[in-house]
Amino acid sequence: MSVVSSTNLGLQPPPIIDNSIVGGFNASEIIQAEMQAYEQPITDLQNQQSTIQSEVSDYQQLVSDLQSLQSAAEALSMSPTVSTTSAWAARSATSSDSSVATATAAPGTPTGSVQFVVQQLAAAESLVSSGTVASTSDVVTSAPDFLLSQGGAELGFSSLASSGLTLGQHTVSVTQASEAALATGTSDLASQSSVSVTSSNDTLDVTVNGTAYSLTLASGTYTGSQLLSALDAAISSAGAGGVIEAGYNGSGQLVLATVDQGSTQSLQVTGGTALSTLGLSAMSSAASGTAAVVQVDGTSTTLSTVTPGATVSLAAPTGSVSATVVSAPSSIGGSLISVGSLTATDVSTGNGSLADLVSSINDAGTGITASAVDTGSGYVLQLSSSATGVANDLSVDTQAFASSSLGTLQVASAGQDAEIQVGGAGGYTLSSSTDTFSNLLPGLSVTAQSVSSTPVTVTVSPDASTVAGDVQTLVNDLNTTFSDLQKYAGYNEQTKTGGPLMGSAVLQNLLNELQSTIAQVVGTSTLGDAKNVGITLSSSSSGTSVSFDKSAFEAAYQANPAQVEAMFTQGGTFSPSASSYSGQVSLLTAEDNTQPGSYGVTITNSATQATDLGAVLSSGTVSAAETLTITMGSSSVQVTTSAGESLSAIAQAINQALAQANMPMSASVVDSGQQLELASSAYGSSASFSVTSTNTGSGTTGLAGTFTGSDVQGTIDGVTAQGSGQVLSLPDNANSPAAGLALTVSVPGITSSTNLGTFTYSPGIAQSLVTLASSMTNAVNGQITETINNLNQQSSGLTSQIDFYQNIAAEEQKLLTQQFSQLQVTLEKLQNQSTSLSSALAGLP
């Protein structure tokens, strides 16, 4: 019989020895006995592989523990100035009187307090009919439909009515606002306490829509408000009342405006002795108003003349809308009709009865509720807005049912915005369409509960309870990790047995690092180690554990939130090479792989803003007019200067325009008041703007061109870093332990290689745990990850060996089966021969 052998692992299977051929043997038992020698190596290898796979499973459980720990630590590892998801950004808001106002604070809300008085709460408008009907079945209208809308006053329409519109929703949009013809002064008259008017400075000549008016001010000494009253009296005396009006804009400058608005309106200041006193100048040509353009379902109507309180017809694809213009603009020079849109719904009045009308309005779902109210002497129609605030006032035809006994619709309760007075008499008033105010502090939401003349104070502070909950989660994950380390790699004193991974250098290093992070002073906090904030490390024969005193933590955090935060978060200190660099290099952020240590910082160029420095004007004023167009990205503003205007006044006008356009840049006067300078707020190559001028000649500002900032350039730890604005950073894959470190460098004026000093990166408890967990579990080079990969490779190698021996065993079993099968055939033949011989012998005499 042949013998099959293998040289793999130095194992040699034993030879097969033929059994004696005797009757009654069991071939299967013999083959099974012979195969045991071949199957034993397979069993040994499978047991070895099972042990490895069990170890992999144990390591994977520790990876899961560390990933949970890393997630909990990341929430505590960064300052809220870097990450809005930081646990340290949690804020609590408390009110000194919750019956007057309550408050909530979003993460990152600036800490501090604000005091205010609740002057009024928001209310929804309600209209009620002036008359009654005896029954809800009484007919109250013969019109087939009724137009429902809200917020028309925001567009400039006090009411909207249907004229042949189709039933259903319709969009009313103002695409171009109406404007009056205006003349605006340059002086802040509103804040003046003493303006003298005599016979030498008392006249003002204006021409409105081609008609000349001469205004004469009464002599006297006026405050700003008194001067405006005197001007109103002069307008009335000149017969210009109802034609022009006067007022102050937000800067306190005098504004003359036509009462009507639209492109048909014109106004020109032509002269007078009061021009200088009023801050006006004669106009070379008349200023014109602007027509309003209103669309109904896409069909436009141009209103070239807009008169306060007038009714205008707005065309629609089918039918039209009859709109009543509001009685006055919101401010002097403001638009009667303003850009915006609303949705109006035309509903059927059914059979014209009160019941059908109420049902149709309520079924339309427009936010307007209709009710037939039984007063005891008849039914009135009541319409109510479901939303509070002036912007949600009803814009319906109040005369729609005047032909019936219902009469006109009158205001039962006026819609109003909630109002609070912030900071006392010298403060300011805020309004909201609801009782909630979201603009007191960024992230602070205050809800007024009742009107009160007594000030209420809302205080925003760090939320110790929420942060303590996040620290508790971190401690829980630490204890889970310590418990599993003891289970898998520790020694059980009671059973005198070690865990399956005991002796692993990787896990011993992990245990040591975890213990060290909790036990030692880390970060830049002055509070010392974790015990001072309620975190205590203890070790015993049963392993390591961490306890957390939540009350002690909250007390420490409330007493000194900045230092408690510094104990956990990324941090660092800068040691400048010269005192002039002190405080000008700071940590922005670091990555998980950034190692603690001290790193030299050298820069070759400071970051700069985009800056435009104008012409030197020794007088501090311009002698020629120009119009400046300042563009940044997709935003631009225009500012017109006039001859004799000071650079400081021009800078003020530019800054006002930039603020209104939310453009992050500013103007200032430099060089002892002789130059204008425009500068972007941001630093770096991404900060850019351009300026064009209609006049670049002598005596102008000299502001023109395209301007771009530059990024900081330099090295960290001797490795070339990347610059973005004032941020100098090393990429994650940099060949340095400082890889991933990003610093803010605000040192100005450097243009050659300069050693600024040394920055020492000192991660706190949470960031140290993040770095440790990442070094153990990251997919590229994590220590535990590499251990698992090595074990899996060993397991794969054993699989190949198992397959090899299984093939040998299968072949041997096949051979034995064939041999015993042949043997069985031979035995059967012999048996048959034996039977034949026996029969033959039995037949012999």
Short mmCIF file of C-alpha atoms in Angstrom, two decimals, residues 25 27 819-829:
data_model
loop_
_atom_site.label_atom_id
_atom_site.label_comp_id
_atom_site.label_asym_id
_atom_site.label_seq_id
_atom_site.Cartn_x
_atom_site.Cartn_y
_atom_site.Cartn_z
CA PHE A 25 -14.06 -7.19 9.85
CA ALA A 27 -13.93 -1.57 7.06
CA GLN A 819 -8.41 -0.48 -1.21
CA PHE A 820 -11.01 -1.81 1.19
CA SER A 821 -13.59 -1.75 -1.57
CA GLN A 822 -11.32 -3.95 -3.74
CA LEU A 823 -10.67 -6.15 -0.74
CA GLN A 824 -14.40 -6.54 -0.22
CA VAL A 825 -14.84 -7.64 -3.85
CA THR A 826 -12.06 -10.17 -3.50
CA LEU A 827 -13.51 -11.55 -0.27
CA GLU A 828 -16.91 -11.84 -1.87
CA LYS A 829 -15.40 -13.84 -4.76
#
